[in-house]
Amino acid sequence: MHDENSSEIEGPRTSNNFSESSHPPQSGTFSPRSGRKEQGGALLGRKPAILALADGQVFQGWSVGAAGHSVGELVFNTAMTGYQEMLSDPSYTGQLITLTTAHVGNTGCNDEDMESSRVHAAGLVMRDCAMTASNYRAKYSFPEWLKKHGVVAIAGVDTRALTVLLRTQGAIGACISTDVSQPELAIQRAKDFPGFDGIDLAHQVSRTTVEAWTEGHGEWAHPSEVKGNPHIVVVDYGVKHSILRILIDRGCRVTIVPARTSAKDVLALKPDGVLLSNGPGDPKVCDYAISATQVFLEKKVPILGICLGFQILALACGAQSLKMKFGHHGANHPVMDIRPGVNRVMITSQNHGYAIDEASLPDFLEVTHRSLFDNSLQGIRHRQKPVLGFQGHPEASPGPHDIEIIFDEFLQILAYHSSF
């Protein structure tokens, strides 16, 4: 569980943990216990890499991605699957992801499971990386895919020690570098990382033109069509493709607009509902989005806010946001629907470093969901208007899908609203 009162420990100044399966078996293995090559093989093609933290700690490993360096906010993710979806999720813009699961890459990667048109995460940290893929859908091994997309990644790191450090200290600036001869430079780059406060990342990752979206999940779809083919305008703060696909699978007509689209221009599209999408960064700097949402609220347009969109919705209603210590990142987060007569627990996917302060909510917003990890706010619903929001990722791909019912709830609101 995410306990922000974990006892403080001092992480190692350097770490030299080598994985036995991050290279082809025919190359021999490196024993982390003995420090010796075994089975008579040479460790061919392995290039060293380092992970430097802003507090001066350096973790050693080897490169399994592109050469060079990458700087960002170091966070940990507790999911056991979905590494391709994570890296291509715009919500991870500027972040270096540490995977707590020990073994990564068995299923390889393909061109279909992208959550956007490119990789947005700044880099990746792993304990153990599979060099070959073992899945019928794989087109690339994980290292091949990382190099193809220019992702700087390091394996062989003691991710247990790193995760405890992040839980204790909080998210921290870091640098992954394949130039191991200059650790001091990597540390300085980590120290120079400015963080995300006051930076409009949503505008940076958003589309720049209005687009119609028509692609569903195809053979993987779980269609649940609604009557009337409702028109949903999705405001793109970094929208994941799975959100759009779910709407199509449910019989919606979908139009995507850039983050800075005015309320007037959105309303000119005559939407049946507006979806405020997920996205990266600090919600407070998205003043244009908050202002537009206030117009939607005034006009009583049905609204669904997801992740960053949830936070923008809450701010538009007068609530306050706050920066979390290490955020919620993973696919195993229990969330309870606390509404009377429901009291249902759902396992959810989460990815956010900011949250809404529940104490700041106005009386006209009802709390619908809370995290069972730390009791933080996860869901809201307007008491008088057709408006709801969820902090996590109900579209989670590859899963879990428990909270996907939030889309059905939104479409039910649309159907009821359109009947008047």
Tab-separated table of C-alpha atoms in Angstrom:
chain	number	residue	atom	x	y	z
A	1	MET	CA	0.000	0.000	0.000
A	2	HIS	CA	1.040	3.577	-0.556
A	3	ASP	CA	2.064	4.679	2.923
A	4	GLU	CA	3.465	8.191	2.884
A	5	ASN	CA	4.722	7.702	6.447
A	6	SER	CA	7.255	5.031	5.501
A	7	SER	CA	10.373	5.075	7.687
A	8	GLU	CA	13.228	6.910	6.032
A	9	ILE	CA	16.170	4.969	4.710
A	10	GLU	CA	19.308	6.082	2.985
A	11	GLY	CA	19.614	4.524	-0.434
A	12	PRO	CA	22.931	3.265	-1.755
A	13	ARG	CA	25.246	5.830	-3.246
A	14	THR	CA	25.794	3.413	-6.114
A	15	SER	CA	24.104	0.211	-7.137
A	16	ASN	CA	25.625	-2.630	-9.163
A	17	ASN	CA	22.813	-5.128	-9.615
A	18	PHE	CA	22.955	-7.190	-12.790
A	19	SER	CA	20.091	-9.170	-14.290
A	20	GLU	CA	20.584	-12.726	-15.441
A	21	SER	CA	18.102	-12.527	-18.316
A	22	SER	CA	18.713	-9.129	-19.895
A	23	HIS	CA	20.896	-10.615	-22.598
A	24	PRO	CA	20.603	-13.601	-24.934
A	25	PRO	CA	21.123	-16.959	-23.163
A	26	GLN	CA	23.845	-17.898	-25.619
A	27	SER	CA	25.905	-14.970	-24.375
A	28	GLY	CA	26.281	-16.527	-20.927
A	29	THR	CA	24.937	-15.101	-17.689
A	30	PHE	CA	26.312	-12.723	-15.112
A	31	SER	CA	25.774	-13.833	-11.539
A	32	PRO	CA	24.757	-10.959	-9.260
A	33	ARG	CA	25.899	-13.011	-6.260
A	34	SER	CA	29.373	-13.961	-7.428
A	35	GLY	CA	29.999	-11.183	-9.923
A	36	ARG	CA	31.341	-13.796	-12.383
A	37	LYS	CA	30.399	-14.760	-15.911
A	38	GLU	CA	28.912	-18.251	-15.937
A	39	GLN	CA	28.288	-20.933	-18.582
A	40	GLY	CA	31.415	-19.873	-20.427
A	41	GLY	CA	29.809	-17.116	-22.516
A	42	ALA	CA	30.904	-13.541	-23.205
A	43	LEU	CA	28.517	-10.694	-22.465
A	44	LEU	CA	28.270	-9.454	-26.027
A	45	GLY	CA	26.817	-6.085	-26.936
A	46	ARG	CA	26.108	-4.841	-23.418
A	47	LYS	CA	26.684	-1.121	-22.924
A	48	PRO	CA	26.817	0.435	-19.453
A	49	ALA	CA	24.430	3.156	-18.326
A	50	ILE	CA	23.774	5.121	-15.149
A	51	LEU	CA	20.779	6.608	-13.373
A	52	ALA	CA	21.733	9.773	-11.481
A	53	LEU	CA	19.430	11.427	-8.946
A	54	ALA	CA	19.268	15.069	-7.958
A	55	ASP	CA	20.369	14.147	-4.415
A	56	GLY	CA	23.688	12.816	-5.750
A	57	GLN	CA	22.978	9.094	-5.769
A	58	VAL	CA	24.031	7.097	-8.831
A	59	PHE	CA	22.647	3.682	-9.808
A	60	GLN	CA	24.619	1.612	-12.300
A	61	GLY	CA	23.185	-0.690	-14.946
A	62	TRP	CA	23.258	-1.100	-18.700
A	63	SER	CA	21.519	0.454	-21.659
A	64	VAL	CA	18.614	-1.395	-23.285
A	65	GLY	CA	17.330	1.541	-25.319
A	66	ALA	CA	18.640	4.508	-27.280
A	67	ALA	CA	22.045	6.024	-26.601
A	68	GLY	CA	22.308	9.465	-25.016
A	69	HIS	CA	20.738	10.967	-21.917
A	70	SER	CA	17.273	11.899	-20.735
A	71	VAL	CA	16.150	14.025	-17.787
A	72	GLY	CA	12.790	14.017	-16.026
A	73	GLU	CA	10.816	13.459	-12.857
A	74	LEU	CA	11.489	9.951	-11.539
A	75	VAL	CA	8.330	8.080	-10.489
A	76	PHE	CA	7.506	4.425	-9.877
A	77	ASN	CA	4.721	2.374	-11.452
A	78	THR	CA	3.432	-0.823	-9.831
A	79	ALA	CA	1.765	-2.364	-12.908
A	80	MET	CA	2.984	-5.766	-14.078
A	81	THR	CA	1.894	-5.271	-17.694
A	82	GLY	CA	1.311	-2.463	-20.163
A	83	TYR	CA	4.784	-0.991	-20.573
A	84	GLN	CA	4.116	0.005	-24.194
A	85	GLU	CA	0.861	1.709	-23.209
A	86	MET	CA	2.606	3.534	-20.346
A	87	LEU	CA	5.410	4.903	-22.461
A	88	SER	CA	3.031	6.135	-25.170
A	89	ASP	CA	0.610	7.719	-22.657
A	90	PRO	CA	0.881	11.539	-22.926
A	91	SER	CA	0.171	11.756	-19.178
A	92	TYR	CA	3.755	10.523	-18.622
A	93	THR	CA	5.296	13.469	-20.479
A	94	GLY	CA	8.554	14.487	-18.809
A	95	GLN	CA	8.672	11.504	-16.458
A	96	LEU	CA	11.195	8.692	-16.045
A	97	ILE	CA	9.225	5.564	-15.154
A	98	THR	CA	10.617	3.017	-12.705
A	99	LEU	CA	8.823	-0.326	-13.054
A	100	THR	CA	8.531	-2.130	-9.726
A	101	THR	CA	7.790	-5.472	-11.373
A	102	ALA	CA	11.029	-7.421	-11.670
A	103	HIS	CA	10.799	-8.803	-15.204
A	104	VAL	CA	9.782	-6.645	-18.170
A	105	GLY	CA	9.474	-7.190	-21.915
A	106	ASN	CA	8.398	-10.818	-22.362
A	107	THR	CA	5.515	-9.966	-24.674
A	108	GLY	CA	7.473	-7.532	-26.833
A	109	CYS	CA	5.771	-4.641	-28.613
A	110	ASN	CA	3.703	-3.946	-31.728
A	111	ASP	CA	2.251	-1.017	-33.661
A	112	GLU	CA	-1.339	-1.479	-32.474
A	113	ASP	CA	-1.061	-1.001	-28.711
A	114	MET	CA	0.074	2.626	-28.759
A	115	GLU	CA	-1.948	5.074	-26.651
A	116	SER	CA	-0.850	8.000	-28.833
A	117	SER	CA	1.143	8.610	-31.994
A	118	ARG	CA	4.511	8.481	-30.210
A	119	VAL	CA	6.326	7.835	-26.937
A	120	HIS	CA	5.876	10.625	-24.378
A	121	ALA	CA	7.680	9.307	-21.284
A	122	ALA	CA	11.188	10.671	-20.824
A	123	GLY	CA	12.761	7.277	-20.098
A	124	LEU	CA	12.484	3.907	-18.385
A	125	VAL	CA	14.177	2.164	-15.438
A	126	MET	CA	13.975	-1.628	-14.966
A	127	ARG	CA	15.412	-4.445	-12.908
A	128	ASP	CA	15.305	-7.084	-15.629
A	129	CYS	CA	14.650	-6.650	-19.361
A	130	ALA	CA	13.859	-9.544	-21.700
A	131	MET	CA	15.847	-9.233	-24.907
A	132	THR	CA	13.539	-11.469	-26.951
A	133	ALA	CA	9.762	-11.408	-27.333
A	134	SER	CA	7.480	-14.395	-26.691
A	135	ASN	CA	4.043	-13.403	-27.965
A	136	TYR	CA	2.226	-13.976	-31.242
A	137	ARG	CA	1.307	-10.266	-31.499
A	138	ALA	CA	4.871	-9.021	-31.047
A	139	LYS	CA	6.535	-7.248	-33.952
A	140	TYR	CA	9.571	-6.039	-31.986
A	141	SER	CA	11.471	-7.106	-28.911
A	142	PHE	CA	11.234	-4.521	-26.148
A	143	PRO	CA	14.823	-3.231	-26.629
A	144	GLU	CA	14.235	-2.985	-30.412
A	145	TRP	CA	11.079	-0.955	-29.809
A	146	LEU	CA	12.806	1.320	-27.279
A	147	LYS	CA	15.578	2.073	-29.766
A	148	LYS	CA	13.095	2.560	-32.607
A	149	HIS	CA	11.325	5.255	-30.602
A	150	GLY	CA	14.476	6.853	-29.202
A	151	VAL	CA	13.734	5.956	-25.579
A	152	VAL	CA	16.712	6.091	-23.211
A	153	ALA	CA	16.310	3.105	-20.864
A	154	ILE	CA	18.390	1.364	-18.210
A	155	ALA	CA	18.160	-2.185	-16.817
A	156	GLY	CA	19.992	-3.908	-13.977
A	157	VAL	CA	18.940	-1.322	-11.401
A	158	ASP	CA	17.930	-2.238	-7.849
A	159	THR	CA	14.359	-1.048	-8.336
A	160	ARG	CA	13.312	-2.182	-4.854
A	161	ALA	CA	15.772	0.205	-3.232
A	162	LEU	CA	14.802	2.906	-5.728
A	163	THR	CA	11.073	2.505	-5.007
A	164	VAL	CA	11.571	2.731	-1.229
A	165	LEU	CA	13.662	5.838	-1.803
A	166	LEU	CA	10.902	7.449	-3.901
A	167	ARG	CA	8.225	6.544	-1.339
A	168	THR	CA	10.349	8.142	1.365
A	169	GLN	CA	11.669	11.224	-0.413
A	170	GLY	CA	8.969	11.662	-3.048
A	171	ALA	CA	9.352	12.054	-6.801
A	172	ILE	CA	12.751	13.491	-7.683
A	173	GLY	CA	14.625	14.888	-10.671
A	174	ALA	CA	16.814	12.275	-12.358
A	175	CYS	CA	18.929	11.595	-15.434
A	176	ILE	CA	19.513	8.348	-17.339
A	177	SER	CA	22.748	8.477	-19.330
A	178	THR	CA	24.800	6.102	-21.449
A	179	ASP	CA	27.850	8.333	-20.858
A	180	VAL	CA	29.058	6.615	-17.700
A	181	SER	CA	32.364	8.493	-17.730
A	182	GLN	CA	30.704	11.685	-16.440
A	183	PRO	CA	28.444	10.837	-13.489
A	184	GLU	CA	28.871	14.356	-12.093
A	185	LEU	CA	27.367	15.800	-15.299
A	186	ALA	CA	24.396	13.434	-15.030
A	187	ILE	CA	23.853	14.467	-11.395
A	188	GLN	CA	23.954	18.144	-12.371
A	189	ARG	CA	21.413	17.540	-15.140
A	190	ALA	CA	19.151	15.865	-12.581
A	191	LYS	CA	19.555	18.805	-10.198
A	192	ASP	CA	18.703	21.237	-13.002
A	193	PHE	CA	15.368	19.541	-13.730
A	194	PRO	CA	12.814	22.309	-13.057
A	195	GLY	CA	9.775	20.153	-12.214
A	196	PHE	CA	6.282	20.724	-13.602
A	197	ASP	CA	4.803	23.456	-11.427
A	198	GLY	CA	3.695	26.323	-13.641
A	199	ILE	CA	4.461	24.495	-16.919
A	200	ASP	CA	1.617	23.904	-19.381
A	201	LEU	CA	2.367	20.360	-20.536
A	202	ALA	CA	-1.188	19.777	-21.740
A	203	HIS	CA	-0.832	22.403	-24.445
A	204	GLN	CA	2.493	20.874	-25.513
A	205	VAL	CA	1.066	17.386	-26.116
A	206	SER	CA	-2.339	18.376	-27.502
A	207	ARG	CA	-3.419	18.128	-31.114
A	208	THR	CA	-3.321	21.354	-33.085
A	209	THR	CA	-6.317	20.721	-35.361
A	210	VAL	CA	-9.896	19.517	-35.005
A	211	GLU	CA	-10.220	15.845	-35.952
A	212	ALA	CA	-12.958	13.256	-36.292
A	213	TRP	CA	-12.150	9.872	-34.697
A	214	THR	CA	-13.688	6.665	-36.053
A	215	GLU	CA	-11.484	3.806	-34.814
A	216	GLY	CA	-12.741	1.363	-32.190
A	217	HIS	CA	-11.046	-1.601	-30.517
A	218	GLY	CA	-11.924	-3.914	-33.413
A	219	GLU	CA	-11.763	-7.576	-32.437
A	220	TRP	CA	-10.934	-6.587	-28.844
A	221	ALA	CA	-14.038	-4.429	-28.446
A	222	HIS	CA	-16.780	-4.918	-25.880
A	223	PRO	CA	-19.498	-2.938	-27.662
A	224	SER	CA	-22.364	-1.498	-25.674
A	225	GLU	CA	-24.135	0.762	-28.113
A	226	VAL	CA	-26.380	3.586	-26.992
A	227	LYS	CA	-29.330	5.037	-28.854
A	228	GLY	CA	-29.030	8.146	-30.955
A	229	ASN	CA	-25.332	8.096	-31.856
A	230	PRO	CA	-24.472	10.919	-29.386
A	231	HIS	CA	-21.844	13.427	-30.477
A	232	ILE	CA	-19.000	13.667	-27.945
A	233	VAL	CA	-16.448	16.463	-28.260
A	234	VAL	CA	-13.193	15.391	-26.604
A	235	VAL	CA	-10.941	18.224	-25.445
A	236	ASP	CA	-7.424	16.894	-25.975
A	237	TYR	CA	-5.108	17.606	-23.043
A	238	GLY	CA	-3.156	14.461	-23.928
A	239	VAL	CA	-5.968	12.021	-24.675
A	240	LYS	CA	-5.260	8.284	-24.792
A	241	HIS	CA	-6.477	6.383	-27.830
A	242	SER	CA	-8.322	3.908	-25.597
A	243	ILE	CA	-10.708	6.642	-24.436
A	244	LEU	CA	-11.600	7.416	-28.030
A	245	ARG	CA	-11.955	3.741	-28.955
A	246	ILE	CA	-14.289	3.058	-26.042
A	247	LEU	CA	-16.564	5.912	-27.114
A	248	ILE	CA	-16.670	4.525	-30.667
A	249	ASP	CA	-17.382	1.004	-29.368
A	250	ARG	CA	-20.334	2.449	-27.469
A	251	GLY	CA	-21.846	3.980	-30.585
A	252	CYS	CA	-20.736	7.594	-30.165
A	253	ARG	CA	-19.659	10.074	-32.820
A	254	VAL	CA	-16.345	11.569	-31.673
A	255	THR	CA	-14.721	14.894	-32.494
A	256	ILE	CA	-11.362	15.835	-30.949
A	257	VAL	CA	-10.411	19.476	-30.413
A	258	PRO	CA	-7.105	21.056	-29.287
A	259	ALA	CA	-6.615	21.924	-25.630
A	260	ARG	CA	-6.919	25.685	-26.155
A	261	THR	CA	-10.158	25.528	-28.157
A	262	SER	CA	-12.573	28.150	-26.840
A	263	ALA	CA	-15.902	27.215	-25.296
A	264	LYS	CA	-17.619	29.101	-28.126
A	265	ASP	CA	-15.912	26.959	-30.761
A	266	VAL	CA	-16.681	23.739	-28.877
A	267	LEU	CA	-20.355	24.667	-28.524
A	268	ALA	CA	-20.470	25.529	-32.238
A	269	LEU	CA	-19.859	21.823	-32.906
A	270	LYS	CA	-23.197	21.113	-31.166
A	271	PRO	CA	-21.960	18.404	-28.820
A	272	ASP	CA	-24.310	16.173	-26.865
A	273	GLY	CA	-21.534	15.970	-24.279
A	274	VAL	CA	-17.986	17.141	-23.639
A	275	LEU	CA	-15.186	14.893	-22.382
A	276	LEU	CA	-12.235	16.590	-20.693
A	277	SER	CA	-9.381	14.179	-21.322
A	278	ASN	CA	-6.425	12.909	-19.361
A	279	GLY	CA	-3.099	14.663	-19.715
A	280	PRO	CA	0.160	15.592	-17.996
A	281	GLY	CA	1.233	18.228	-15.533
A	282	ASP	CA	-0.137	20.884	-13.236
A	283	PRO	CA	-3.886	21.576	-13.703
A	284	LYS	CA	-3.673	25.093	-12.256
A	285	VAL	CA	-1.762	26.410	-15.283
A	286	CYS	CA	-4.544	25.319	-17.666
A	287	ASP	CA	-6.485	28.556	-17.073
A	288	TYR	CA	-7.904	28.465	-20.607
A	289	ALA	CA	-9.347	25.001	-19.916
A	290	ILE	CA	-10.775	26.040	-16.548
A	291	SER	CA	-12.450	29.075	-18.144
A	292	ALA	CA	-13.934	27.008	-20.991
A	293	THR	CA	-15.226	24.405	-18.529
A	294	GLN	CA	-16.943	27.116	-16.504
A	295	VAL	CA	-18.864	28.070	-19.659
A	296	PHE	CA	-19.862	24.430	-20.226
A	297	LEU	CA	-21.100	24.294	-16.629
A	298	GLU	CA	-23.077	27.498	-17.061
A	299	LYS	CA	-24.691	26.112	-20.226
A	300	LYS	CA	-25.415	22.803	-18.456
A	301	VAL	CA	-23.563	20.802	-21.102
A	302	PRO	CA	-23.024	17.178	-19.958
A	303	ILE	CA	-19.353	16.792	-18.934
A	304	LEU	CA	-17.093	13.848	-18.103
A	305	GLY	CA	-13.648	14.712	-16.716
A	306	ILE	CA	-10.901	12.067	-16.661
A	307	CYS	CA	-7.542	12.405	-14.841
A	308	LEU	CA	-6.284	15.928	-15.678
A	309	GLY	CA	-9.768	16.643	-17.022
A	310	PHE	CA	-11.185	15.629	-13.627
A	311	GLN	CA	-8.882	18.130	-11.935
A	312	ILE	CA	-9.757	20.890	-14.434
A	313	LEU	CA	-13.449	20.205	-13.812
A	314	ALA	CA	-12.990	20.444	-10.040
A	315	LEU	CA	-10.977	23.678	-10.354
A	316	ALA	CA	-13.691	25.133	-12.601
A	317	CYS	CA	-16.153	24.422	-9.778
A	318	GLY	CA	-13.987	26.273	-7.256
A	319	ALA	CA	-11.916	23.459	-5.708
A	320	GLN	CA	-8.153	23.499	-5.131
A	321	SER	CA	-5.408	21.175	-6.393
A	322	LEU	CA	-2.224	20.008	-4.669
A	323	LYS	CA	1.034	18.277	-5.614
A	324	MET	CA	1.318	14.713	-4.316
A	325	LYS	CA	4.466	13.332	-2.712
A	326	PHE	CA	4.987	10.490	-5.179
A	327	GLY	CA	1.649	10.320	-6.951
A	328	HIS	CA	-0.427	7.350	-8.013
A	329	HIS	CA	1.064	5.283	-10.838
A	330	GLY	CA	-0.017	1.694	-11.396
A	331	ALA	CA	-2.738	-0.733	-12.435
A	332	ASN	CA	-3.590	-2.215	-9.035
A	333	HIS	CA	-5.163	0.718	-7.171
A	334	PRO	CA	-8.343	-0.137	-5.241
A	335	VAL	CA	-11.021	2.556	-5.398
A	336	MET	CA	-14.388	2.473	-3.641
A	337	ASP	CA	-17.617	3.868	-5.004
A	338	ILE	CA	-18.937	5.294	-1.719
A	339	ARG	CA	-22.400	6.293	-2.919
A	340	PRO	CA	-25.262	4.948	-0.798
A	341	GLY	CA	-26.416	1.563	-2.005
A	342	VAL	CA	-23.279	0.968	-4.101
A	343	ASN	CA	-20.205	0.514	-1.857
A	344	ARG	CA	-18.362	-1.316	-4.602
A	345	VAL	CA	-14.577	-1.726	-4.743
A	346	MET	CA	-12.918	-1.548	-8.151
A	347	ILE	CA	-9.303	-2.139	-9.114
A	348	THR	CA	-8.154	0.753	-11.261
A	349	SER	CA	-5.290	2.125	-13.302
A	350	GLN	CA	-3.846	5.413	-12.038
A	351	ASN	CA	-1.325	7.939	-13.313
A	352	HIS	CA	-1.271	11.367	-11.713
A	353	GLY	CA	1.091	13.486	-9.636
A	354	TYR	CA	-1.492	16.117	-8.684
A	355	ALA	CA	-4.765	15.674	-6.818
A	356	ILE	CA	-7.849	17.626	-5.765
A	357	ASP	CA	-8.107	18.615	-2.109
A	358	GLU	CA	-11.434	17.138	-1.004
A	359	ALA	CA	-11.749	19.704	1.786
A	360	SER	CA	-11.916	22.442	-0.860
A	361	LEU	CA	-14.890	20.975	-2.761
A	362	PRO	CA	-18.006	23.163	-2.929
A	363	ASP	CA	-21.218	21.736	-1.469
A	364	PHE	CA	-22.781	21.218	-4.904
A	365	LEU	CA	-20.204	18.521	-5.727
A	366	GLU	CA	-20.867	15.034	-4.364
A	367	VAL	CA	-17.910	12.756	-3.593
A	368	THR	CA	-18.501	9.450	-5.407
A	369	HIS	CA	-15.167	7.593	-5.216
A	370	ARG	CA	-12.179	7.429	-2.858
A	371	SER	CA	-8.827	5.667	-3.042
A	372	LEU	CA	-8.421	2.793	-0.577
A	373	PHE	CA	-4.653	3.353	-0.633
A	374	ASP	CA	-4.634	6.826	0.898
A	375	ASN	CA	-8.303	7.919	1.017
A	376	SER	CA	-7.654	10.597	-1.603
A	377	LEU	CA	-10.454	11.919	-3.786
A	378	GLN	CA	-11.163	9.830	-6.893
A	379	GLY	CA	-14.622	10.748	-8.135
A	380	ILE	CA	-17.150	13.607	-8.106
A	381	ARG	CA	-20.630	14.296	-9.424
A	382	HIS	CA	-22.501	17.594	-9.654
A	383	ARG	CA	-25.698	17.603	-7.578
A	384	GLN	CA	-27.694	19.788	-9.993
A	385	LYS	CA	-26.002	19.436	-13.395
A	386	PRO	CA	-25.151	16.540	-15.773
A	387	VAL	CA	-21.500	16.486	-14.759
A	388	LEU	CA	-19.167	13.837	-13.321
A	389	GLY	CA	-15.452	13.108	-13.139
A	390	PHE	CA	-12.986	10.371	-12.246
A	391	GLN	CA	-9.357	10.818	-11.228
A	392	GLY	CA	-7.984	7.499	-12.488
A	393	HIS	CA	-7.941	5.972	-15.956
A	394	PRO	CA	-11.260	4.192	-16.635
A	395	GLU	CA	-10.083	3.403	-20.171
A	396	ALA	CA	-7.114	1.457	-18.766
A	397	SER	CA	-5.341	-0.551	-21.405
A	398	PRO	CA	-4.405	-3.386	-21.028
A	399	GLY	CA	-6.501	-3.181	-17.852
A	400	PRO	CA	-8.054	-3.479	-15.358
A	401	HIS	CA	-11.460	-2.545	-16.771
A	402	ASP	CA	-13.560	-2.380	-13.585
A	403	ILE	CA	-14.122	1.376	-13.691
A	404	GLU	CA	-14.933	1.442	-17.428
A	405	ILE	CA	-18.542	1.628	-16.264
A	406	ILE	CA	-17.983	5.373	-15.761
A	407	PHE	CA	-18.438	5.751	-19.540
A	408	ASP	CA	-21.810	4.004	-19.322
A	409	GLU	CA	-22.826	6.295	-16.476
A	410	PHE	CA	-21.881	9.327	-18.580
A	411	LEU	CA	-23.874	8.051	-21.565
A	412	GLN	CA	-26.875	7.431	-19.335
A	413	ILE	CA	-26.636	11.058	-18.222
A	414	LEU	CA	-26.530	12.122	-21.884
A	415	ALA	CA	-29.620	10.078	-22.692
A	416	TYR	CA	-31.534	11.534	-19.762
A	417	HIS	CA	-30.391	15.084	-20.542
A	418	SER	CA	-31.346	14.811	-24.232
A	419	SER	CA	-34.877	13.738	-23.322
A	420	PHE	CA	-35.684	17.255	-22.065
